[in-house]
Amino acid sequence: MIHAYAFKVRLHDVDSAGVMFFARLFSHAHDAYEDYMAKQGMELGTLIEGGTRLPIVHAEADYLHPLRHGEDMTVELTVERLGNTAFTIGYAFRNNDEIRAWAKTVHVFLDPSTQLPAPLPEAIRERLTPLCPDTGETAYC
Amino acid sequence: MIHAYAFKVRLHDVDSAGVMFFARLFSHAHDAYEDYMAKQGMELGTLIEGGTRLPIVHAEADYLHPLRHGEDMTVELTVERLGNTAFTIGYAFRNNDEIRAWAKTVHVFLDPSTQLPAPLPEAIRERLTPLCPDTGETAYC
Amino acid sequence: MIHAYAFKVRLHDVDSAGVMFFARLFSHAHDAYEDYMAKQGMELGTLIEGGTRLPIVHAEADYLHPLRHGEDMTVELTVERLGNTAFTIGYAFRNNDEIRAWAKTVHVFLDPSTQLPAPLPEAIRERLTPLCPDTGETAYC
Amino acid sequence: MIHAYAFKVRLHDVDSAGVMFFARLFSHAHDAYEDYMAKQGMELGTLIEGGTRLPIVHAEADYLHPLRHGEDMTVELTVERLGNTAFTIGYAFRNNDEIRAWAKTVHVFLDPSTQLPAPLPEAIRERLTPLCPDTGETAYC
């Protein structure tokens, strides 16, 4: 399964070169992730209030073609890796058939009491499993 | 006529006090304005590329109740004033029936050659007229 | 007394029209306010962690001349009003002798237990008094 | 040579979990890069106005420890690679002796007429060479 999230490139996304400022891509990626989790019934705000932390320990992006002001973008979300304590979300930024950028974020689950990495709670794992490649049926991918 | 624009309060909108950082309200207001103009067939990006500038000369907001992470917001747009060289957009930020904030932005049309205020082009005026209060039929409101 | 805060207009501050996006002015204004409070020994982060909230209930700005990429700006901070439960900070954005923009933010003190407006704690009042116009000696200005 | 750039973590940098939102790290990294180039007499704004584009084609970051509101950070800049058409800037984010995060950005020079990658102009190369590891004397590193 792939989750698709739509947004439009806004004036405050672009810089004086007329293209999206590179750091803004990561904000939109995170919006797509929040949107997916919320649609799975798991609001990030509720998680944070409840003391659950899934901090990002790594992020990266490849910029293939500029994203321009006013363009309609689709972000396609997949789970690239669902491990024991960490998971990786992949993002493809498309404008129609053209991929403009790739991004990924690696999240780790911290035990609320120790703040150390700990096995992902089942409730989170089962929300992410549908985005695993192929079968979407494995608890790890 | 009122134009409604929807957005969700995202993690990067809120600060450590758990509520939307006040400056972010203005970005969302501007997104609502861009959205309206685009739906009227007038992309801001195209205007800017064509040398048309409608810079904001004044902005203000009243914050009545906090906007919280994950909330669904609606921005209602009206034209509060449509003058000869300038216009004022009003924004009401609602969560269901509750108004959380008001904002307004005052834009002035600059003649591309002189960069001085000049009468609003008809093409812009006719896009804004529908949002005037009451009749929506006057060219000035 | 006037408190001066310096910053430089960065690529991510400006939009495709080559000038600072209007909402960014408010972020820089708030940075200047944070900077002043920190220099008075009162970190906003510490206040928030301690449950003290000084939310902004009103903000406004007048944009006189564009702020351009790479320009060195000075923000001059004054306390325009120091009332019983609220205070107003004024900001002048200068590039050398030219004022580019004015801004103000109105903050209200909320009683941590009731979340209702309450008299400003003395510790906050005495940090703000030096920025009152003229004498800087009155506890209200 | 290492170039050091200082900034403070601001309220609008942090999210409701009380730590810097991951995408903001990239904005601060870019500020450090702009600052270095400006001190070498090469303002990015001037480059962009002159038609010179050095778009970022890749960016990544590792987040070791959270950056918290009010903390004083230092960004140490190095050139990790100075190639024929592209270069990589590395950023270490420190708070005193503790490294909190690493980041890197890969920039490519585009020929203004073709918008295709082309050999880096000498004027840019000589600004970056001092940040190469060890000798700082090679034109490629």
Tab-separated table of N, CA and C in Angstrom, chain A residues 5 8-12 24 27-28 30-32 34-35 38 43-46 48-49 69-71, chain B residues 5 8-12 24 27-28 30-32 34-35 38 43-46 48-49 69-71:
chain	number	residue	atom	x	y	z
A	5	TYR	N	-0.452	11.917	-0.237
A	5	TYR	CA	-0.767	13.165	0.451
A	5	TYR	C	-0.524	14.303	-0.536
A	8	LYS	N	0.211	21.953	-2.080
A	8	LYS	CA	0.538	22.899	-3.132
A	8	LYS	C	1.740	23.714	-2.679
A	9	VAL	N	2.641	23.996	-3.580
A	9	VAL	CA	3.824	24.779	-3.225
A	9	VAL	C	3.404	26.237	-3.041
A	10	ARG	N	3.638	26.770	-1.852
A	10	ARG	CA	3.170	28.109	-1.492
A	10	ARG	C	4.288	29.140	-1.602
A	11	LEU	N	3.867	30.397	-1.615
A	11	LEU	CA	4.843	31.487	-1.735
A	11	LEU	C	5.929	31.392	-0.661
A	12	HIS	N	5.536	31.022	0.567
A	12	HIS	CA	6.553	30.980	1.632
A	12	HIS	C	7.407	29.718	1.589
A	24	ARG	N	12.335	23.016	3.330
A	24	ARG	CA	10.870	22.957	3.364
A	24	ARG	C	10.363	21.576	2.933
A	27	SER	N	9.598	19.500	5.899
A	27	SER	CA	8.347	19.841	6.598
A	27	SER	C	7.156	19.197	5.893
A	28	HIS	N	7.149	19.257	4.575
A	28	HIS	CA	6.036	18.645	3.848
A	28	HIS	C	6.058	17.116	3.995
A	30	HIS	N	7.060	15.527	6.596
A	30	HIS	CA	6.527	15.245	7.933
A	30	HIS	C	5.008	15.440	7.985
A	31	ASP	N	4.507	16.433	7.251
A	31	ASP	CA	3.049	16.618	7.172
A	31	ASP	C	2.384	15.353	6.603
A	32	ALA	N	3.024	14.764	5.590
A	32	ALA	CA	2.469	13.559	4.966
A	32	ALA	C	2.449	12.396	5.968
A	34	GLU	N	2.384	12.738	9.336
A	34	GLU	CA	1.349	13.060	10.323
A	34	GLU	C	-0.037	12.713	9.786
A	35	ASP	N	-0.251	13.075	8.515
A	35	ASP	CA	-1.546	12.841	7.880
A	35	ASP	C	-1.867	11.346	7.841
A	38	ALA	N	-2.626	10.089	11.413
A	38	ALA	CA	-3.947	10.559	11.860
A	38	ALA	C	-5.055	9.732	11.207
A	43	GLU	N	-3.088	10.226	16.215
A	43	GLU	CA	-2.624	11.604	16.083
A	43	GLU	C	-1.272	11.761	16.771
A	44	LEU	N	-0.322	12.371	16.089
A	44	LEU	CA	0.995	12.586	16.709
A	44	LEU	C	0.883	13.437	17.972
A	45	GLY	N	-0.013	14.415	17.938
A	45	GLY	CA	-0.189	15.279	19.110
A	45	GLY	C	-0.618	14.483	20.333
A	46	THR	N	-1.494	13.530	20.113
A	46	THR	CA	-1.955	12.681	21.211
A	46	THR	C	-0.813	11.801	21.709
A	48	ILE	N	2.396	12.504	21.576
A	48	ILE	CA	3.362	13.340	22.308
A	48	ILE	C	2.825	13.685	23.692
A	49	GLU	N	1.547	14.070	23.756
A	49	GLU	CA	0.938	14.379	25.057
A	49	GLU	C	0.990	13.171	25.993
A	69	HIS	N	6.646	27.358	-7.311
A	69	HIS	CA	5.491	28.034	-6.702
A	69	HIS	C	4.191	27.712	-7.457
A	70	GLY	N	3.198	27.270	-6.715
A	70	GLY	CA	1.872	27.027	-7.286
A	70	GLY	C	1.660	25.607	-7.785
A	71	GLU	N	2.710	24.819	-7.815
A	71	GLU	CA	2.567	23.455	-8.328
A	71	GLU	C	1.832	22.557	-7.333
B	5	TYR	N	-11.132	27.907	3.389
B	5	TYR	CA	-9.887	27.169	3.134
B	5	TYR	C	-9.599	26.320	4.369
B	8	LYS	N	-4.776	21.784	8.586
B	8	LYS	CA	-4.636	21.096	9.855
B	8	LYS	C	-3.402	21.648	10.559
B	9	VAL	N	-3.483	21.819	11.853
B	9	VAL	CA	-2.331	22.347	12.600
B	9	VAL	C	-1.287	21.232	12.716
B	10	ARG	N	-0.098	21.505	12.212
B	10	ARG	CA	0.960	20.494	12.133
B	10	ARG	C	1.984	20.657	13.259
B	11	LEU	N	2.768	19.606	13.441
B	11	LEU	CA	3.784	19.628	14.500
B	11	LEU	C	4.695	20.845	14.380
B	12	HIS	N	5.072	21.190	13.141
B	12	HIS	CA	6.005	22.321	12.999
B	12	HIS	C	5.300	23.677	13.121
B	24	ARG	N	2.989	31.850	12.610
B	24	ARG	CA	2.520	30.827	11.658
B	24	ARG	C	1.104	31.128	11.175
B	27	SER	N	1.187	32.825	7.885
B	27	SER	CA	1.492	31.963	6.737
B	27	SER	C	0.240	31.238	6.268
B	28	HIS	N	-0.539	30.734	7.218
B	28	HIS	CA	-1.765	30.040	6.829
B	28	HIS	C	-2.775	31.008	6.214
B	30	HIS	N	-2.032	33.588	4.446
B	30	HIS	CA	-1.573	33.818	3.076
B	30	HIS	C	-1.855	32.611	2.179
B	31	ASP	N	-1.726	31.417	2.721
B	31	ASP	CA	-2.083	30.214	1.943
B	31	ASP	C	-3.549	30.280	1.501
B	32	ALA	N	-4.417	30.753	2.404
B	32	ALA	CA	-5.844	30.849	2.086
B	32	ALA	C	-6.081	31.866	0.969
B	34	GLU	N	-3.773	32.777	-1.337
B	34	GLU	CA	-3.236	32.167	-2.564
B	34	GLU	C	-4.230	31.178	-3.154
B	35	ASP	N	-4.822	30.387	-2.261
B	35	ASP	CA	-5.772	29.366	-2.696
B	35	ASP	C	-6.972	29.999	-3.388
B	38	ALA	N	-5.921	31.409	-6.808
B	38	ALA	CA	-5.696	30.327	-7.777
B	38	ALA	C	-7.035	29.784	-8.282
B	43	GLU	N	-2.996	32.643	-10.439
B	43	GLU	CA	-1.925	32.120	-9.585
B	43	GLU	C	-0.991	33.254	-9.182
B	44	LEU	N	-0.680	33.348	-7.908
B	44	LEU	CA	0.246	34.397	-7.464
B	44	LEU	C	1.615	34.257	-8.133
B	45	GLY	N	2.040	33.007	-8.325
B	45	GLY	CA	3.340	32.779	-8.953
B	45	GLY	C	3.399	33.371	-10.353
B	46	THR	N	2.295	33.212	-11.071
B	46	THR	CA	2.218	33.761	-12.424
B	46	THR	C	2.226	35.285	-12.379
B	48	ILE	N	3.622	37.168	-10.064
B	48	ILE	CA	4.969	37.618	-9.699
B	48	ILE	C	5.923	37.503	-10.882
B	49	GLU	N	5.849	36.354	-11.575
B	49	GLU	CA	6.701	36.188	-12.760
B	49	GLU	C	6.422	37.256	-13.808
B	69	HIS	N	-2.139	21.450	18.116
B	69	HIS	CA	-1.620	20.432	17.210
B	69	HIS	C	-2.707	19.418	16.828
B	70	GLY	N	-2.862	19.209	15.532
B	70	GLY	CA	-3.803	18.197	15.038
B	70	GLY	C	-5.199	18.715	14.778
B	71	GLU	N	-5.474	19.945	15.181
B	71	GLU	CA	-6.828	20.461	14.977
B	71	GLU	C	-7.089	20.798	13.510
